[in-house]
mmCIF file of C-alpha atoms in Angstrom:
data_model
loop_
_atom_site.group_PDB
_atom_site.id
_atom_site.type_symbol
_atom_site.label_atom_id
_atom_site.label_comp_id
_atom_site.label_asym_id
_atom_site.label_seq_id
_atom_site.Cartn_x
_atom_site.Cartn_y
_atom_site.Cartn_z
ATOM 1 C CA UNK A 1 16.832 -30.613 -35.079
ATOM 2 C CA UNK A 2 18.288 -29.279 -31.485
ATOM 3 C CA UNK A 3 17.075 -32.008 -29.055
ATOM 4 C CA UNK A 4 18.810 -30.701 -25.878
ATOM 5 C CA UNK A 5 16.989 -30.420 -22.427
ATOM 6 C CA UNK A 6 14.115 -33.119 -24.287
ATOM 7 C CA UNK A 7 14.144 -36.361 -22.602
ATOM 8 C CA UNK A 8 13.567 -39.454 -24.676
ATOM 9 C CA UNK A 9 13.137 -42.913 -24.348
ATOM 10 C CA UNK A 10 14.154 -45.672 -26.616
ATOM 11 C CA UNK A 11 12.701 -49.294 -26.156
ATOM 12 C CA UNK A 12 14.394 -51.390 -27.624
ATOM 13 C CA UNK A 13 17.237 -49.148 -27.366
ATOM 14 C CA UNK A 14 19.797 -52.362 -26.709
ATOM 15 C CA UNK A 15 19.459 -53.587 -30.422
ATOM 16 C CA UNK A 16 21.011 -52.436 -33.444
ATOM 17 C CA UNK A 17 18.419 -50.088 -34.414
ATOM 18 C CA UNK A 18 17.647 -48.694 -30.979
ATOM 19 C CA UNK A 19 21.372 -48.265 -29.897
ATOM 20 C CA UNK A 20 21.846 -46.145 -33.395
ATOM 21 C CA UNK A 21 18.699 -44.269 -32.338
ATOM 22 C CA UNK A 22 19.990 -43.696 -29.281
ATOM 23 C CA UNK A 23 23.144 -42.503 -30.351
ATOM 24 C CA UNK A 24 21.603 -40.030 -32.837
ATOM 25 C CA UNK A 25 19.837 -38.397 -29.956
ATOM 26 C CA UNK A 26 22.523 -37.961 -27.809
ATOM 27 C CA UNK A 27 24.190 -36.124 -30.737
ATOM 28 C CA UNK A 28 21.322 -33.942 -30.963
ATOM 29 C CA UNK A 29 21.726 -33.124 -27.050
ATOM 30 C CA UNK A 30 18.833 -34.894 -25.645
ATOM 31 C CA UNK A 31 19.029 -37.074 -22.149
ATOM 32 C CA UNK A 32 18.126 -40.407 -23.590
ATOM 33 C CA UNK A 33 16.787 -43.381 -21.545
ATOM 34 C CA UNK A 34 17.622 -46.670 -23.167
ATOM 35 C CA UNK A 35 14.886 -49.808 -22.569
ATOM 36 C CA UNK A 36 16.131 -52.986 -23.095
ATOM 37 C CA UNK A 37 14.695 -56.393 -22.221
ATOM 38 C CA UNK A 38 17.595 -57.508 -20.181
ATOM 39 C CA UNK A 39 20.052 -56.101 -17.421
ATOM 40 C CA UNK A 40 23.001 -57.260 -19.144
ATOM 41 C CA UNK A 41 22.489 -56.169 -22.803
ATOM 42 C CA UNK A 42 21.062 -52.871 -21.007
ATOM 43 C CA UNK A 43 24.507 -52.147 -19.416
ATOM 44 C CA UNK A 44 26.449 -53.196 -22.814
ATOM 45 C CA UNK A 45 24.597 -50.335 -24.422
ATOM 46 C CA UNK A 46 25.274 -47.819 -21.775
ATOM 47 C CA UNK A 47 29.119 -48.566 -21.724
ATOM 48 C CA UNK A 48 28.724 -47.837 -25.545
ATOM 49 C CA UNK A 49 26.589 -44.962 -25.386
ATOM 50 C CA UNK A 50 27.870 -43.146 -22.134
ATOM 51 C CA UNK A 51 31.124 -41.772 -23.946
ATOM 52 C CA UNK A 52 28.787 -39.991 -26.819
ATOM 53 C CA UNK A 53 26.883 -38.539 -24.001
ATOM 54 C CA UNK A 54 29.522 -36.848 -22.303
ATOM 55 C CA UNK A 55 31.259 -35.765 -25.406
ATOM 56 C CA UNK A 56 28.040 -34.236 -26.401
ATOM 57 C CA UNK A 57 27.152 -32.530 -22.731
ATOM 58 C CA UNK A 58 24.339 -34.746 -21.723
ATOM 59 C CA UNK A 59 23.403 -38.136 -20.213
ATOM 60 C CA UNK A 60 21.872 -41.624 -20.916
ATOM 61 C CA UNK A 61 20.507 -44.052 -18.247
ATOM 62 C CA UNK A 62 18.785 -47.443 -18.692
ATOM 63 C CA UNK A 63 16.195 -49.953 -17.607
ATOM 64 C CA UNK A 64 15.433 -53.597 -18.247
ATOM 65 C CA UNK A 65 11.826 -54.113 -18.681
ATOM 66 C CA UNK A 66 9.701 -56.697 -20.612
ATOM 67 C CA UNK A 67 7.835 -54.626 -23.439
ATOM 68 C CA UNK A 68 5.164 -57.465 -23.426
ATOM 69 C CA UNK A 69 4.409 -57.055 -19.527
ATOM 70 C CA UNK A 70 1.848 -54.265 -19.091
ATOM 71 C CA UNK A 71 2.359 -54.003 -15.366
ATOM 72 C CA UNK A 72 5.941 -53.656 -15.870
ATOM 73 C CA UNK A 73 6.080 -51.084 -18.426
ATOM 74 C CA UNK A 74 3.566 -49.166 -16.163
ATOM 75 C CA UNK A 75 6.374 -49.072 -13.385
ATOM 76 C CA UNK A 76 8.964 -48.063 -15.599
ATOM 77 C CA UNK A 77 7.400 -45.155 -16.956
ATOM 78 C CA UNK A 78 6.532 -44.070 -13.380
ATOM 79 C CA UNK A 79 10.201 -44.517 -12.326
ATOM 80 C CA UNK A 80 11.254 -42.163 -15.628
ATOM 81 C CA UNK A 81 8.562 -39.520 -14.549
ATOM 82 C CA UNK A 82 9.722 -39.635 -10.875
ATOM 83 C CA UNK A 83 13.384 -39.540 -12.306
ATOM 84 C CA UNK A 84 12.867 -36.680 -14.923
ATOM 85 C CA UNK A 85 9.718 -35.142 -14.472
ATOM 86 C CA UNK A 86 8.802 -35.770 -17.917
ATOM 87 C CA UNK A 87 8.880 -37.707 -21.364
ATOM 88 C CA UNK A 88 8.991 -35.735 -24.609
ATOM 89 C CA UNK A 89 10.125 -38.160 -26.946
ATOM 90 C CA UNK A 90 9.172 -42.090 -27.149
ATOM 91 C CA UNK A 91 10.864 -43.894 -29.785
ATOM 92 C CA UNK A 92 9.596 -47.569 -29.712
ATOM 93 C CA UNK A 93 12.448 -49.438 -31.440
ATOM 94 C CA UNK A 94 11.159 -52.774 -29.873
ATOM 95 C CA UNK A 95 10.612 -55.984 -32.331
ATOM 96 C CA UNK A 96 11.747 -58.031 -34.669
ATOM 97 C CA UNK A 97 11.078 -60.838 -36.862
ATOM 98 C CA UNK A 98 10.697 -64.314 -35.244
ATOM 99 C CA UNK A 99 12.129 -67.186 -37.758
ATOM 100 C CA UNK A 100 9.309 -69.737 -36.680
ATOM 101 C CA UNK A 101 7.033 -67.301 -37.989
ATOM 102 C CA UNK A 102 8.400 -67.209 -41.737
ATOM 103 C CA UNK A 103 6.646 -69.123 -44.801
ATOM 104 C CA UNK A 104 9.138 -70.037 -46.824
ATOM 105 C CA UNK A 105 8.631 -70.607 -50.416
ATOM 106 C CA UNK A 106 8.950 -74.376 -50.058
ATOM 107 C CA UNK A 107 6.647 -74.377 -47.030
ATOM 108 C CA UNK A 108 2.467 -74.663 -47.419
ATOM 109 C CA UNK A 109 1.118 -71.448 -45.471
ATOM 110 C CA UNK A 110 -2.178 -73.842 -43.673
ATOM 111 C CA UNK A 111 0.939 -75.396 -41.651
ATOM 112 C CA UNK A 112 2.361 -72.129 -39.867
ATOM 113 C CA UNK A 113 3.616 -72.127 -36.268
ATOM 114 C CA UNK A 114 0.406 -70.647 -34.550
ATOM 115 C CA UNK A 115 2.456 -69.898 -31.583
ATOM 116 C CA UNK A 116 5.544 -68.100 -33.654
ATOM 117 C CA UNK A 117 3.381 -66.198 -35.629
ATOM 118 C CA UNK A 118 1.603 -64.977 -31.845
ATOM 119 C CA UNK A 119 4.800 -64.299 -30.694
ATOM 120 C CA UNK A 120 6.049 -61.909 -33.640
ATOM 121 C CA UNK A 121 2.543 -59.972 -33.378
ATOM 122 C CA UNK A 122 2.937 -59.170 -29.684
ATOM 123 C CA UNK A 123 6.563 -58.684 -29.929
ATOM 124 C CA UNK A 124 5.939 -55.869 -32.734
ATOM 125 C CA UNK A 125 2.425 -54.818 -31.960
ATOM 126 C CA UNK A 126 1.903 -55.175 -28.525
ATOM 127 C CA UNK A 127 5.264 -54.388 -27.814
ATOM 128 C CA UNK A 128 4.513 -51.006 -29.398
ATOM 129 C CA UNK A 129 0.648 -50.442 -28.136
ATOM 130 C CA UNK A 130 2.026 -50.683 -24.221
ATOM 131 C CA UNK A 131 4.679 -48.183 -24.287
ATOM 132 C CA UNK A 132 2.766 -45.703 -26.351
ATOM 133 C CA UNK A 133 -0.431 -45.906 -24.151
ATOM 134 C CA UNK A 134 2.080 -45.784 -20.673
ATOM 135 C CA UNK A 135 4.334 -43.171 -21.483
ATOM 136 C CA UNK A 136 1.577 -41.557 -23.790
ATOM 137 C CA UNK A 137 -0.036 -40.400 -20.974
ATOM 138 C CA UNK A 138 3.005 -38.622 -19.267
ATOM 139 C CA UNK A 139 2.140 -36.567 -22.621
ATOM 140 C CA UNK A 140 -1.299 -36.277 -22.391
ATOM 141 C CA UNK A 141 -0.669 -34.533 -19.120
ATOM 142 C CA UNK A 142 1.923 -32.135 -20.042
ATOM 143 C CA UNK A 143 0.082 -31.560 -23.283
ATOM 144 C CA UNK A 144 3.137 -32.244 -25.377
ATOM 145 C CA UNK A 145 5.636 -34.764 -26.633
ATOM 146 C CA UNK A 146 6.551 -36.918 -29.757
ATOM 147 C CA UNK A 147 6.097 -40.629 -30.272
ATOM 148 C CA UNK A 148 7.719 -42.474 -33.030
ATOM 149 C CA UNK A 149 7.145 -46.058 -34.064
ATOM 150 C CA UNK A 150 8.908 -48.423 -36.149
ATOM 151 C CA UNK A 151 7.079 -49.536 -38.983
ATOM 152 C CA UNK A 152 8.577 -51.262 -41.961
ATOM 153 C CA UNK A 153 8.525 -52.168 -45.789
ATOM 154 C CA UNK A 154 6.685 -55.307 -44.751
ATOM 155 C CA UNK A 155 3.709 -52.850 -43.830
ATOM 156 C CA UNK A 156 3.535 -51.836 -47.591
ATOM 157 C CA UNK A 157 3.362 -54.428 -49.965
ATOM 158 C CA UNK A 158 3.521 -58.440 -49.389
ATOM 159 C CA UNK A 159 6.698 -59.706 -49.102
ATOM 160 C CA UNK A 160 7.428 -63.249 -49.331
ATOM 161 C CA UNK A 161 8.028 -65.380 -46.153
ATOM 162 C CA UNK A 162 7.523 -62.617 -43.287
ATOM 163 C CA UNK A 163 3.555 -63.016 -43.250
ATOM 164 C CA UNK A 164 3.209 -62.509 -39.268
ATOM 165 C CA UNK A 165 6.015 -59.531 -39.251
ATOM 166 C CA UNK A 166 3.616 -58.001 -41.914
ATOM 167 C CA UNK A 167 0.708 -58.287 -39.895
ATOM 168 C CA UNK A 168 2.021 -57.050 -36.894
ATOM 169 C CA UNK A 169 3.583 -54.041 -38.741
ATOM 170 C CA UNK A 170 0.367 -53.083 -40.669
ATOM 171 C CA UNK A 171 -1.227 -52.718 -36.821
ATOM 172 C CA UNK A 172 1.739 -50.484 -35.869
ATOM 173 C CA UNK A 173 0.788 -48.247 -38.912
ATOM 174 C CA UNK A 174 -3.359 -48.407 -37.903
ATOM 175 C CA UNK A 175 -2.040 -47.302 -34.405
ATOM 176 C CA UNK A 176 0.184 -44.386 -35.097
ATOM 177 C CA UNK A 177 -2.723 -42.838 -37.526
ATOM 178 C CA UNK A 178 -5.209 -43.750 -34.590
ATOM 179 C CA UNK A 179 -3.257 -42.462 -31.792
ATOM 180 C CA UNK A 180 -2.023 -39.176 -33.742
ATOM 181 C CA UNK A 181 -5.686 -38.000 -34.327
ATOM 182 C CA UNK A 182 -7.050 -39.068 -30.801
ATOM 183 C CA UNK A 183 -4.219 -37.278 -29.031
ATOM 184 C CA UNK A 184 -4.217 -33.939 -31.298
ATOM 185 C CA UNK A 185 -7.963 -33.678 -30.838
ATOM 186 C CA UNK A 186 -7.919 -34.537 -27.100
ATOM 187 C CA UNK A 187 -4.882 -33.397 -25.624
ATOM 188 C CA UNK A 188 -3.990 -30.511 -27.835
ATOM 189 C CA UNK A 189 -1.466 -29.659 -31.414
ATOM 190 C CA UNK A 190 1.949 -30.401 -29.294
ATOM 191 C CA UNK A 191 1.569 -33.802 -29.217
ATOM 192 C CA UNK A 192 2.567 -36.059 -32.181
ATOM 193 C CA UNK A 193 2.785 -39.523 -33.366
ATOM 194 C CA UNK A 194 4.589 -40.867 -36.242
ATOM 195 C CA UNK A 195 6.532 -44.049 -37.768
ATOM 196 C CA UNK A 196 9.402 -44.475 -39.808
ATOM 197 C CA UNK A 197 9.555 -47.062 -42.424
ATOM 198 C CA UNK A 198 12.901 -48.964 -42.571
ATOM 199 C CA UNK A 199 13.910 -50.397 -46.195
ATOM 200 C CA UNK A 200 16.661 -52.853 -46.049
ATOM 201 C CA UNK A 201 20.031 -52.654 -44.124
ATOM 202 C CA UNK A 202 21.537 -55.607 -43.510
ATOM 203 C CA UNK A 203 21.627 -56.750 -39.474
ATOM 204 C CA UNK A 204 22.052 -60.038 -37.404
ATOM 205 C CA UNK A 205 18.281 -60.812 -37.926
ATOM 206 C CA UNK A 206 18.331 -60.692 -41.388
ATOM 207 C CA UNK A 207 22.085 -61.753 -42.595
ATOM 208 C CA UNK A 208 21.559 -65.171 -43.624
ATOM 209 C CA UNK A 209 18.526 -63.901 -45.910
ATOM 210 C CA UNK A 210 20.309 -61.518 -47.623
ATOM 211 C CA UNK A 211 24.036 -62.557 -47.983
ATOM 212 C CA UNK A 212 25.709 -66.437 -48.504
ATOM 213 C CA UNK A 213 28.160 -67.591 -46.583
ATOM 214 C CA UNK A 214 31.143 -66.121 -48.885
ATOM 215 C CA UNK A 215 29.464 -62.622 -48.301
ATOM 216 C CA UNK A 216 27.973 -62.899 -51.838
ATOM 217 C CA UNK A 217 24.479 -61.388 -52.336
ATOM 218 C CA UNK A 218 21.589 -63.980 -51.969
ATOM 219 C CA UNK A 219 18.603 -64.328 -54.760
ATOM 220 C CA UNK A 220 16.537 -62.156 -51.886
ATOM 221 C CA UNK A 221 19.056 -59.729 -51.956
ATOM 222 C CA UNK A 222 19.175 -59.547 -55.888
ATOM 223 C CA UNK A 223 15.446 -58.759 -55.997
ATOM 224 C CA UNK A 224 15.738 -56.107 -53.250
ATOM 225 C CA UNK A 225 18.000 -54.166 -54.735
ATOM 226 C CA UNK A 226 16.454 -54.583 -58.118
ATOM 227 C CA UNK A 227 13.349 -52.874 -57.013
ATOM 228 C CA UNK A 228 15.774 -50.229 -54.879
ATOM 229 C CA UNK A 229 16.177 -47.269 -57.074
ATOM 230 C CA UNK A 230 19.159 -46.273 -55.160
ATOM 231 C CA UNK A 231 20.542 -49.740 -56.002
ATOM 232 C CA UNK A 232 21.986 -50.263 -52.344
ATOM 233 C CA UNK A 233 21.265 -51.445 -48.672
ATOM 234 C CA UNK A 234 20.777 -49.100 -46.317
ATOM 235 C CA UNK A 235 23.257 -47.637 -43.770
ATOM 236 C CA UNK A 236 21.755 -47.723 -40.007
ATOM 237 C CA UNK A 237 22.615 -44.233 -39.078
ATOM 238 C CA UNK A 238 20.616 -43.311 -42.108
ATOM 239 C CA UNK A 239 17.670 -43.276 -39.930
ATOM 240 C CA UNK A 240 18.858 -40.836 -37.331
ATOM 241 C CA UNK A 241 18.266 -38.027 -39.511
ATOM 242 C CA UNK A 242 14.330 -38.505 -39.793
ATOM 243 C CA UNK A 243 14.159 -39.347 -36.390
ATOM 244 C CA UNK A 244 15.658 -36.184 -34.914
ATOM 245 C CA UNK A 245 13.233 -34.665 -37.473
ATOM 246 C CA UNK A 246 10.235 -35.752 -35.928
ATOM 247 C CA UNK A 247 11.570 -35.729 -32.329
ATOM 248 C CA UNK A 248 12.282 -31.626 -32.728
ATOM 249 C CA UNK A 249 10.208 -28.913 -32.922
ATOM 250 C CA UNK A 250 10.910 -28.422 -36.540
ATOM 251 C CA UNK A 251 8.073 -31.391 -36.804
ATOM 252 C CA UNK A 252 5.809 -29.594 -35.119
ATOM 253 C CA UNK A 253 2.705 -29.688 -38.005
ATOM 254 C CA UNK A 254 3.861 -33.145 -38.749
ATOM 255 C CA UNK A 255 1.546 -36.421 -37.032
ATOM 256 C CA UNK A 256 0.193 -39.419 -38.338
ATOM 257 C CA UNK A 257 2.708 -40.263 -41.284
ATOM 258 C CA UNK A 258 4.331 -43.192 -41.936
ATOM 259 C CA UNK A 259 7.758 -42.049 -43.780
ATOM 260 C CA UNK A 260 9.697 -44.487 -45.538
ATOM 261 C CA UNK A 261 13.524 -44.518 -45.049
ATOM 262 C CA UNK A 262 14.177 -47.139 -48.214
ATOM 263 C CA UNK A 263 16.157 -45.583 -51.101
ATOM 264 C CA UNK A 264 12.894 -45.464 -52.937
ATOM 265 C CA UNK A 265 12.271 -49.163 -52.527
ATOM 266 C CA UNK A 266 8.098 -48.206 -51.636
ATOM 267 C CA UNK A 267 7.784 -45.751 -54.787
ATOM 268 C CA UNK A 268 9.154 -48.164 -57.513
ATOM 269 C CA UNK A 269 6.951 -50.840 -59.117
ATOM 270 C CA UNK A 270 10.252 -52.588 -60.423
ATOM 271 C CA UNK A 271 9.517 -51.879 -63.909
#
């Protein structure tokens, strides 16, 4: 899984998942371009990741860009191409849920906040479509590259509450499979498109749903763990191995897959 010499772009690279993946790519020797929505968060991520890059003999740089602004993404792509001449890996880690789009147990689905629903679909689906097509064009021209999207357990089964997030991640799955076949047939077998589907990891976004104020598990957490054969939440660093594999030439015959990283959640009925 040596990635020395490869240029990797990580959208959402300032978030917990994205910065963790960026660190894993740097540790494998890749040059990493971190993309975040605000310059402030990009600078913060670079401060954390630069010592990692230096320790592994590589470099990390960053850009601020709105993943829902197609023109801005096109401009970003040109900047990266001009600076590095190529793009070998694209990890689309930009996304997340929007609280207003949740349908809680005491709510009626017909009262859904349509603006919030659109926002969560835009953020996760279009925030993946735009960079896939923009950076994918570079890969098509060079006839090589690996795109790694981020799906979710919400795309496997209907998880309560997160209707909008589920819709968006199902779209990410369809996009992944569609681009995988199209790129391979039209631009050669050296371009691959896959996705990872993280299980349940405790982060800032879902902490209140999974942990009570005293640190004990919520009812929802117990439901999750009862359906997870490993009986625990994942550690965010446990995503790094599969990302490095998919980014590397070791995965040369792997495309169009959605790979769970979930402690067995997706394989177990709960019975």
